[in-house]
Structures are given as structure tokens and as C-alpha cells.
Amino acid sequence: MKKQRMLTGDRVTGKLHLGHYVGSLKNRVRLQDQYETFVLLAEALTTHFDKPGLIRSHLREVALDYLAVGINPDHATIVVQSMIPEIAELTVLFSMFVTVNALRHNPTIKSESKSSGLDEMYYGFLGYPVSQTADITFCKAAIVPVGEDQLPHLELTRKIVRRFNELYRPVLVEPKPLVGDIPRLVGTDGNAKMSKSLGNSIMLDSSPEEIALKIRRAVTDPARIRKNDPGHPDHCPIYAYHLAFRKEGAAEIRESCEQGSMGCSECKQRITAAIEQLLAPMQERRSYYAGRPKRIDDILVAGTERARTIARETMLEVREAMSLNYF
Ligand code: ATP
Ligand code: MG
């Protein structure tokens, strides 16, 4: 039986962090043999069109992150988004099926636009969930591993796909989101989301010193001033990290924090060690591939070519369904 497809991607605005890992990467690695897997390096032009150098410099870094976490290049197809023109073509067609109001009321668009600090939204930014629909549908992905912030976008994708299939012919596949164990990992600054653009992240390639520093500087329960004050783990990012990366010890941490019997510094040391341990094998794989830049380029070229062939096939079906196949 033919395997179903899985597609997901990341904006190449910077190296990937622990939030990406628990929200999405972990599921990709776990499921990569069960599904025919596609991973998209998304150039993030909707916010970074004016920083071409930055995107260029991060493209291979994010590819390295994929290989580091264990995405197997012999099985998974790693794709450079802008080299698939069919994605742009599908974006234009799909933009007919969605109202401006639906996009403006999308909660993720709202919060990202607020944090961008711009007074007005660019047309392309407002419509990025539509181009994401094109990202997902070009290969007819059935499942999309994502963090929780992506759920409103996936809902829109499903709507667009249903509309297309009803209006014309059932060509497209309605994808299901798959949210990771930790739907939204908090940032070290206590912000609800660890995010590349907020500088509150622990990157997957952080050295032990960098991890220790980030954790040392991370905010904790603001009500806990002295070591023996009883803490509120549910208000502490460090406890959230224990749940995410050291689950077996989390109950003990909760208890001793609430009783004030363990200080923040010991609690931080334990999580630092656990994160170090998680990242060490990833970093070993990272340095293996980092020493082989030609291999990385070969992987990206082969993946993109393969995706292009599939995108062409889908595009042909889409054009036929819409009666755009004149000659
Ligand atoms: P940017 O600030 O550039 O948007 P980002 O950190 O939000 O960066 P994306 O490339 O937009 O990262 O997200 C890629 C994937 O990782 C998405 O599925 C997203 O939901 C997931 N993800 C990102 N940050 C987190 C997080 N803190 N917790 C869980 N999932 C996350
Ligand atoms: Mg994002």
C-alpha cells in the first residue's frame, strides 16, 4: 500500500530551538518511516523579504538542524520552498477562496502582527496561511506535525481544500495537524512561546555553557524570592522544561518547589544537565554533516527536484479540475 504523505516546515529565520523540537521535529523524526516525509525550508519572505542575506545564511543551518535531530535524508525529502514555483501558482489560485476577514481574525496572524511592531500589515503577510496551504497541498500531505500556534492555519487549509474539492473535483487532500507532546513551549523570558524572533530560545546547537547561561538567566516564579519560599511551578518556565525534557523527575521537582525544599539554582542545574544530555547526540550528528557541505547541497538539490516533479503533477490535476488546461 502506498504510504500517506507528511509535510511540515520551518521558516529559515534562524537556527531551530527546543520549542521546534517538542512542538514538531520530534514527531517528524518519529513518523518519518511511517509516512512519505517532506520537510520544507520556508524562506519567510512574508516578514523577511528585506533581509535576503539573512535567509541565505540560515538555509543550510536549518537543514543541518534537521539532520542533527535525526531526519533521515535517505527517506525524507528536504525541499527549498521558493524553488517550487507551483507553490506560488497554487497560492494565487487559493487566494480566491478565502476572505480578508477570515485572515484578519486569525488569532496567530493577529498576535504575530502585533509583535511585529508595524502599524499596517503587508498583503503577503496577511495571506501567509494561504501560501502555507499551497506548501501543504502541493504534495497532498495528509498529516502536518506542528506547534499549537499553527492550528488556526491548518483549519484554514482544510477549509480551502474542501472548497476546492467541492467546487471542482476531489483532487486535493485535507490535511490533519499533529501537535507535539508540548504544544507550545514557553520562552526563557516567561513569554508563552519560545520563538526565534523573541530571543528567548535555547537553540539545538547550544554549547553546554550557553545552555547553562540561558537557564541561569531564565525567569522563575516571580513570587519566590528566598530559597525557602514555597514556589508555584505552574508559573515557572523551568518547571515547564522539566515536564518537557525530564518528565520522570518532574513530580519530585513540583513537590520540592511547592514545599520550598529545593532552591531554584539546584532545580536549574538539573534541567541544564537534562537538556545537555538531550542535545549532545544531535550535536554530534550536526558536526558530522557540518564537515560535509557538499553532502548538504546534494540533499537539498535532490529533495527539491523530487518535490518539483510531484508539484508539477499536482498542478496539472489542479488546472484540469479548474478547466485551465486549454492546449
Ligand atoms: P519565527 O519567530 O521566525 O516565526 P518560530 O520560532 O515561530 O520562528 P517557525 O519556523 O515559525 O518558528 O515554526 C516552525 C514550527 O515549529 C511550527 O510548527 C511551530 O508551531 C513550531 N514551533 C515553533 N516554536 C514553538 C514552540 N515554542 N513550541 C512549540 N512549537 C513551536
Ligand atoms: Mg512562527
mmCIF file with all atom_site columns, N, CA and C in Angstrom, residues 47-91:
data_model
loop_
_atom_site.group_PDB
_atom_site.id
_atom_site.type_symbol
_atom_site.label_atom_id
_atom_site.label_alt_id
_atom_site.label_comp_id
_atom_site.label_asym_id
_atom_site.label_entity_id
_atom_site.label_seq_id
_atom_site.pdbx_PDB_ins_code
_atom_site.Cartn_x
_atom_site.Cartn_y
_atom_site.Cartn_z
_atom_site.occupancy
_atom_site.B_iso_or_equiv
_atom_site.pdbx_formal_charge
_atom_site.auth_seq_id
_atom_site.auth_comp_id
_atom_site.auth_asym_id
_atom_site.auth_atom_id
_atom_site.pdbx_PDB_model_num
ATOM 1   N N  . THR A 1 47 ? 7.877  38.134 6.050  1.00 0.00 ? 47 THR A N  1
ATOM 2   C CA . THR A 1 47 ? 8.386  39.109 7.029  1.00 0.00 ? 47 THR A CA 1
ATOM 3   C C  . THR A 1 47 ? 9.841  39.490 6.755  1.00 0.00 ? 47 THR A C  1
ATOM 4   N N  . HIS A 1 48 ? 10.541 38.677 5.968  1.00 0.00 ? 48 HIS A N  1
ATOM 5   C CA . HIS A 1 48 ? 11.993 38.899 5.843  1.00 0.00 ? 48 HIS A CA 1
ATOM 6   C C  . HIS A 1 48 ? 12.438 39.184 4.401  1.00 0.00 ? 48 HIS A C  1
ATOM 7   N N  . PHE A 1 49 ? 11.496 39.674 3.566  1.00 0.00 ? 49 PHE A N  1
ATOM 8   C CA . PHE A 1 49 ? 11.847 39.934 2.165  1.00 0.00 ? 49 PHE A CA 1
ATOM 9   C C  . PHE A 1 49 ? 12.972 40.955 2.054  1.00 0.00 ? 49 PHE A C  1
ATOM 10  N N  . ASP A 1 50 ? 13.116 41.809 3.075  1.00 0.00 ? 50 ASP A N  1
ATOM 11  C CA . ASP A 1 50 ? 14.142 42.857 3.027  1.00 0.00 ? 50 ASP A CA 1
ATOM 12  C C  . ASP A 1 50 ? 15.474 42.408 3.637  1.00 0.00 ? 50 ASP A C  1
ATOM 13  N N  . LYS A 1 51 ? 15.569 41.097 3.991  1.00 0.00 ? 51 LYS A N  1
ATOM 14  C CA . LYS A 1 51 ? 16.824 40.603 4.579  1.00 0.00 ? 51 LYS A CA 1
ATOM 15  C C  . LYS A 1 51 ? 17.321 39.367 3.839  1.00 0.00 ? 51 LYS A C  1
ATOM 16  N N  . PRO A 1 52 ? 17.555 39.497 2.521  1.00 0.00 ? 52 PRO A N  1
ATOM 17  C CA . PRO A 1 52 ? 17.909 38.298 1.744  1.00 0.00 ? 52 PRO A CA 1
ATOM 18  C C  . PRO A 1 52 ? 19.165 37.596 2.255  1.00 0.00 ? 52 PRO A C  1
ATOM 19  N N  . GLY A 1 53 ? 20.131 38.353 2.731  1.00 0.00 ? 53 GLY A N  1
ATOM 20  C CA . GLY A 1 53 ? 21.386 37.757 3.229  1.00 0.00 ? 53 GLY A CA 1
ATOM 21  C C  . GLY A 1 53 ? 21.129 36.863 4.422  1.00 0.00 ? 53 GLY A C  1
ATOM 22  N N  . LEU A 1 54 ? 20.209 37.313 5.275  1.00 0.00 ? 54 LEU A N  1
ATOM 23  C CA . LEU A 1 54 ? 19.927 36.551 6.492  1.00 0.00 ? 54 LEU A CA 1
ATOM 24  C C  . LEU A 1 54 ? 19.290 35.196 6.154  1.00 0.00 ? 54 LEU A C  1
ATOM 25  N N  . ILE A 1 55 ? 18.345 35.227 5.246  1.00 0.00 ? 55 ILE A N  1
ATOM 26  C CA . ILE A 1 55 ? 17.680 33.980 4.861  1.00 0.00 ? 55 ILE A CA 1
ATOM 27  C C  . ILE A 1 55 ? 18.697 33.031 4.238  1.00 0.00 ? 55 ILE A C  1
ATOM 28  N N  . ARG A 1 56 ? 19.501 33.591 3.347  1.00 0.00 ? 56 ARG A N  1
ATOM 29  C CA . ARG A 1 56 ? 20.505 32.771 2.670  1.00 0.00 ? 56 ARG A CA 1
ATOM 30  C C  . ARG A 1 56 ? 21.451 32.110 3.669  1.00 0.00 ? 56 ARG A C  1
ATOM 31  N N  . SER A 1 57 ? 21.863 32.899 4.660  1.00 0.00 ? 57 SER A N  1
ATOM 32  C CA . SER A 1 57 ? 22.846 32.337 5.596  1.00 0.00 ? 57 SER A CA 1
ATOM 33  C C  . SER A 1 57 ? 22.214 31.284 6.505  1.00 0.00 ? 57 SER A C  1
ATOM 34  N N  . HIS A 1 58 ? 20.899 31.343 6.681  1.00 0.00 ? 58 HIS A N  1
ATOM 35  C CA . HIS A 1 58 ? 20.279 30.367 7.587  1.00 0.00 ? 58 HIS A CA 1
ATOM 36  C C  . HIS A 1 58 ? 19.779 29.097 6.914  1.00 0.00 ? 58 HIS A C  1
ATOM 37  N N  . LEU A 1 59 ? 19.689 29.126 5.608  1.00 0.00 ? 59 LEU A N  1
ATOM 38  C CA . LEU A 1 59 ? 19.102 27.976 4.913  1.00 0.00 ? 59 LEU A CA 1
ATOM 39  C C  . LEU A 1 59 ? 19.809 26.670 5.266  1.00 0.00 ? 59 LEU A C  1
ATOM 40  N N  . ARG A 1 60 ? 21.123 26.669 5.142  1.00 0.00 ? 60 ARG A N  1
ATOM 41  C CA . ARG A 1 60 ? 21.863 25.430 5.393  1.00 0.00 ? 60 ARG A CA 1
ATOM 42  C C  . ARG A 1 60 ? 21.933 25.113 6.885  1.00 0.00 ? 60 ARG A C  1
ATOM 43  N N  . GLU A 1 61 ? 21.865 26.163 7.706  1.00 0.00 ? 61 GLU A N  1
ATOM 44  C CA . GLU A 1 61 ? 21.867 25.923 9.158  1.00 0.00 ? 61 GLU A CA 1
ATOM 45  C C  . GLU A 1 61 ? 20.617 25.144 9.566  1.00 0.00 ? 61 GLU A C  1
ATOM 46  N N  . VAL A 1 62 ? 19.486 25.535 9.000  1.00 0.00 ? 62 VAL A N  1
ATOM 47  C CA . VAL A 1 62 ? 18.249 24.830 9.360  1.00 0.00 ? 62 VAL A CA 1
ATOM 48  C C  . VAL A 1 62 ? 18.279 23.407 8.787  1.00 0.00 ? 62 VAL A C  1
ATOM 49  N N  . ALA A 1 63 ? 18.835 23.272 7.589  1.00 0.00 ? 63 ALA A N  1
ATOM 50  C CA . ALA A 1 63 ? 18.986 21.920 7.030  1.00 0.00 ? 63 ALA A CA 1
ATOM 51  C C  . ALA A 1 63 ? 19.840 21.074 7.975  1.00 0.00 ? 63 ALA A C  1
ATOM 52  N N  . LEU A 1 64 ? 20.899 21.679 8.506  1.00 0.00 ? 64 LEU A N  1
ATOM 53  C CA . LEU A 1 64 ? 21.755 20.962 9.462  1.00 0.00 ? 64 LEU A CA 1
ATOM 54  C C  . LEU A 1 64 ? 20.981 20.579 10.724 1.00 0.00 ? 64 LEU A C  1
ATOM 55  N N  . ASP A 1 65 ? 20.112 21.482 11.171 1.00 0.00 ? 65 ASP A N  1
ATOM 56  C CA . ASP A 1 65 ? 19.283 21.161 12.341 1.00 0.00 ? 65 ASP A CA 1
ATOM 57  C C  . ASP A 1 65 ? 18.424 19.924 12.060 1.00 0.00 ? 65 ASP A C  1
ATOM 58  N N  . TYR A 1 66 ? 17.866 19.847 10.861 1.00 0.00 ? 66 TYR A N  1
ATOM 59  C CA . TYR A 1 66 ? 17.029 18.677 10.514 1.00 0.00 ? 66 TYR A CA 1
ATOM 60  C C  . TYR A 1 66 ? 17.835 17.386 10.625 1.00 0.00 ? 66 TYR A C  1
ATOM 61  N N  . LEU A 1 67 ? 19.022 17.439 10.021 1.00 0.00 ? 67 LEU A N  1
ATOM 62  C CA . LEU A 1 67 ? 19.849 16.230 10.019 1.00 0.00 ? 67 LEU A CA 1
ATOM 63  C C  . LEU A 1 67 ? 20.300 15.915 11.438 1.00 0.00 ? 67 LEU A C  1
ATOM 64  N N  . ALA A 1 68 ? 20.551 16.970 12.213 1.00 0.00 ? 68 ALA A N  1
ATOM 65  C CA . ALA A 1 68 ? 21.002 16.785 13.593 1.00 0.00 ? 68 ALA A CA 1
ATOM 66  C C  . ALA A 1 68 ? 19.939 16.101 14.450 1.00 0.00 ? 68 ALA A C  1
ATOM 67  N N  . VAL A 1 69 ? 18.672 16.481 14.277 1.00 0.00 ? 69 VAL A N  1
ATOM 68  C CA . VAL A 1 69 ? 17.640 15.861 15.129 1.00 0.00 ? 69 VAL A CA 1
ATOM 69  C C  . VAL A 1 69 ? 17.319 14.436 14.692 1.00 0.00 ? 69 VAL A C  1
ATOM 70  N N  . GLY A 1 70 ? 17.781 14.075 13.505 1.00 0.00 ? 70 GLY A N  1
ATOM 71  C CA . GLY A 1 70 ? 17.583 12.684 13.102 1.00 0.00 ? 70 GLY A CA 1
ATOM 72  C C  . GLY A 1 70 ? 16.677 12.502 11.902 1.00 0.00 ? 70 GLY A C  1
ATOM 73  N N  . ILE A 1 71 ? 16.389 13.579 11.196 1.00 0.00 ? 71 ILE A N  1
ATOM 74  C CA . ILE A 1 71 ? 15.649 13.400 9.942  1.00 0.00 ? 71 ILE A CA 1
ATOM 75  C C  . ILE A 1 71 ? 16.605 12.703 8.976  1.00 0.00 ? 71 ILE A C  1
ATOM 76  N N  . ASN A 1 72 ? 16.110 11.602 8.417  1.00 0.00 ? 72 ASN A N  1
ATOM 77  C CA . ASN A 1 72 ? 16.970 10.752 7.600  1.00 0.00 ? 72 ASN A CA 1
ATOM 78  C C  . ASN A 1 72 ? 16.877 11.167 6.132  1.00 0.00 ? 72 ASN A C  1
ATOM 79  N N  . PRO A 1 73 ? 17.965 11.720 5.583  1.00 0.00 ? 73 PRO A N  1
ATOM 80  C CA . PRO A 1 73 ? 17.888 12.256 4.220  1.00 0.00 ? 73 PRO A CA 1
ATOM 81  C C  . PRO A 1 73 ? 17.670 11.177 3.167  1.00 0.00 ? 73 PRO A C  1
ATOM 82  N N  . ASP A 1 74 ? 17.888 9.903  3.549  1.00 0.00 ? 74 ASP A N  1
ATOM 83  C CA . ASP A 1 74 ? 17.638 8.838  2.563  1.00 0.00 ? 74 ASP A CA 1
ATOM 84  C C  . ASP A 1 74 ? 16.150 8.533  2.465  1.00 0.00 ? 74 ASP A C  1
ATOM 85  N N  . HIS A 1 75 ? 15.393 8.949  3.466  1.00 0.00 ? 75 HIS A N  1
ATOM 86  C CA . HIS A 1 75 ? 13.949 8.707  3.434  1.00 0.00 ? 75 HIS A CA 1
ATOM 87  C C  . HIS A 1 75 ? 13.162 9.993  3.215  1.00 0.00 ? 75 HIS A C  1
ATOM 88  N N  . ALA A 1 76 ? 13.555 11.052 3.942  1.00 0.00 ? 76 ALA A N  1
ATOM 89  C CA . ALA A 1 76 ? 12.772 12.286 3.885  1.00 0.00 ? 76 ALA A CA 1
ATOM 90  C C  . ALA A 1 76 ? 13.243 13.164 2.731  1.00 0.00 ? 76 ALA A C  1
ATOM 91  N N  . THR A 1 77 ? 12.305 13.920 2.170  1.00 0.00 ? 77 THR A N  1
ATOM 92  C CA . THR A 1 77 ? 12.612 14.844 1.090  1.00 0.00 ? 77 THR A CA 1
ATOM 93  C C  . THR A 1 77 ? 12.690 16.251 1.675  1.00 0.00 ? 77 THR A C  1
ATOM 94  N N  . ILE A 1 78 ? 13.868 16.847 1.634  1.00 0.00 ? 78 ILE A N  1
ATOM 95  C CA . ILE A 1 78 ? 14.027 18.208 2.172  1.00 0.00 ? 78 ILE A CA 1
ATOM 96  C C  . ILE A 1 78 ? 13.970 19.179 0.984  1.00 0.00 ? 78 ILE A C  1
ATOM 97  N N  . VAL A 1 79 ? 13.087 20.176 1.087  1.00 0.00 ? 79 VAL A N  1
ATOM 98  C CA . VAL A 1 79 ? 12.716 20.983 -0.075 1.00 0.00 ? 79 VAL A CA 1
ATOM 99  C C  . VAL A 1 79 ? 12.957 22.466 0.188  1.00 0.00 ? 79 VAL A C  1
ATOM 100 N N  . VAL A 1 80 ? 13.531 23.153 -0.803 1.00 0.00 ? 80 VAL A N  1
ATOM 101 C CA . VAL A 1 80 ? 13.652 24.614 -0.704 1.00 0.00 ? 80 VAL A CA 1
ATOM 102 C C  . VAL A 1 80 ? 12.401 25.228 -1.346 1.00 0.00 ? 80 VAL A C  1
ATOM 103 N N  . GLN A 1 81 ? 11.620 25.884 -0.505 1.00 0.00 ? 81 GLN A N  1
ATOM 104 C CA . GLN A 1 81 ? 10.286 26.350 -0.902 1.00 0.00 ? 81 GLN A CA 1
ATOM 105 C C  . GLN A 1 81 ? 10.263 27.196 -2.186 1.00 0.00 ? 81 GLN A C  1
ATOM 106 N N  . SER A 1 82 ? 11.101 28.233 -2.253 1.00 0.00 ? 82 SER A N  1
ATOM 107 C CA . SER A 1 82 ? 10.972 29.174 -3.373 1.00 0.00 ? 82 SER A CA 1
ATOM 108 C C  . SER A 1 82 ? 11.413 28.556 -4.696 1.00 0.00 ? 82 SER A C  1
ATOM 109 N N  . MET A 1 83 ? 12.002 27.359 -4.645 1.00 0.00 ? 83 MET A N  1
ATOM 110 C CA . MET A 1 83 ? 12.403 26.733 -5.893 1.00 0.00 ? 83 MET A CA 1
ATOM 111 C C  . MET A 1 83 ? 11.295 25.852 -6.472 1.00 0.00 ? 83 MET A C  1
ATOM 112 N N  . ILE A 1 84 ? 10.131 25.908 -5.827 1.00 0.00 ? 84 ILE A N  1
ATOM 113 C CA . ILE A 1 84 ? 8.959  25.181 -6.336 1.00 0.00 ? 84 ILE A CA 1
ATOM 114 C C  . ILE A 1 84 ? 7.946  26.227 -6.806 1.00 0.00 ? 84 ILE A C  1
ATOM 115 N N  . PRO A 1 85 ? 8.037  26.671 -8.047 1.00 0.00 ? 85 PRO A N  1
ATOM 116 C CA . PRO A 1 85 ? 7.143  27.758 -8.483 1.00 0.00 ? 85 PRO A CA 1
ATOM 117 C C  . PRO A 1 85 ? 5.664  27.389 -8.406 1.00 0.00 ? 85 PRO A C  1
ATOM 118 N N  . GLU A 1 86 ? 5.364  26.078 -8.445 1.00 0.00 ? 86 GLU A N  1
ATOM 119 C CA . GLU A 1 86 ? 3.959  25.651 -8.352 1.00 0.00 ? 86 GLU A CA 1
ATOM 120 C C  . GLU A 1 86 ? 3.342  26.097 -7.020 1.00 0.00 ? 86 GLU A C  1
ATOM 121 N N  . ILE A 1 87 ? 4.176  26.260 -5.991 1.00 0.00 ? 87 ILE A N  1
ATOM 122 C CA . ILE A 1 87 ? 3.637  26.720 -4.702 1.00 0.00 ? 87 ILE A CA 1
ATOM 123 C C  . ILE A 1 87 ? 3.097  28.149 -4.865 1.00 0.00 ? 87 ILE A C  1
ATOM 124 N N  . ALA A 1 88 ? 3.833  28.963 -5.612 1.00 0.00 ? 88 ALA A N  1
ATOM 125 C CA . ALA A 1 88 ? 3.371  30.334 -5.850 1.00 0.00 ? 88 ALA A CA 1
ATOM 126 C C  . ALA A 1 88 ? 2.088  30.326 -6.696 1.00 0.00 ? 88 ALA A C  1
ATOM 127 N N  . GLU A 1 89 ? 2.056  29.430 -7.659 1.00 0.00 ? 89 GLU A N  1
ATOM 128 C CA . GLU A 1 89 ? 0.893  29.341 -8.548 1.00 0.00 ? 89 GLU A CA 1
ATOM 129 C C  . GLU A 1 89 ? -0.354 28.918 -7.750 1.00 0.00 ? 89 GLU A C  1
ATOM 130 N N  . LEU A 1 90 ? -0.183 27.922 -6.918 1.00 0.00 ? 90 LEU A N  1
ATOM 131 C CA . LEU A 1 90 ? -1.306 27.458 -6.097 1.00 0.00 ? 90 LEU A CA 1
ATOM 132 C C  . LEU A 1 90 ? -1.763 28.564 -5.137 1.00 0.00 ? 90 LEU A C  1
ATOM 133 N N  . THR A 1 91 ? -0.802 29.328 -4.624 1.00 0.00 ? 91 THR A N  1
ATOM 134 C CA . THR A 1 91 ? -1.147 30.406 -3.691 1.00 0.00 ? 91 THR A CA 1
ATOM 135 C C  . THR A 1 91 ? -2.114 31.392 -4.350 1.00 0.00 ? 91 THR A C  1
#
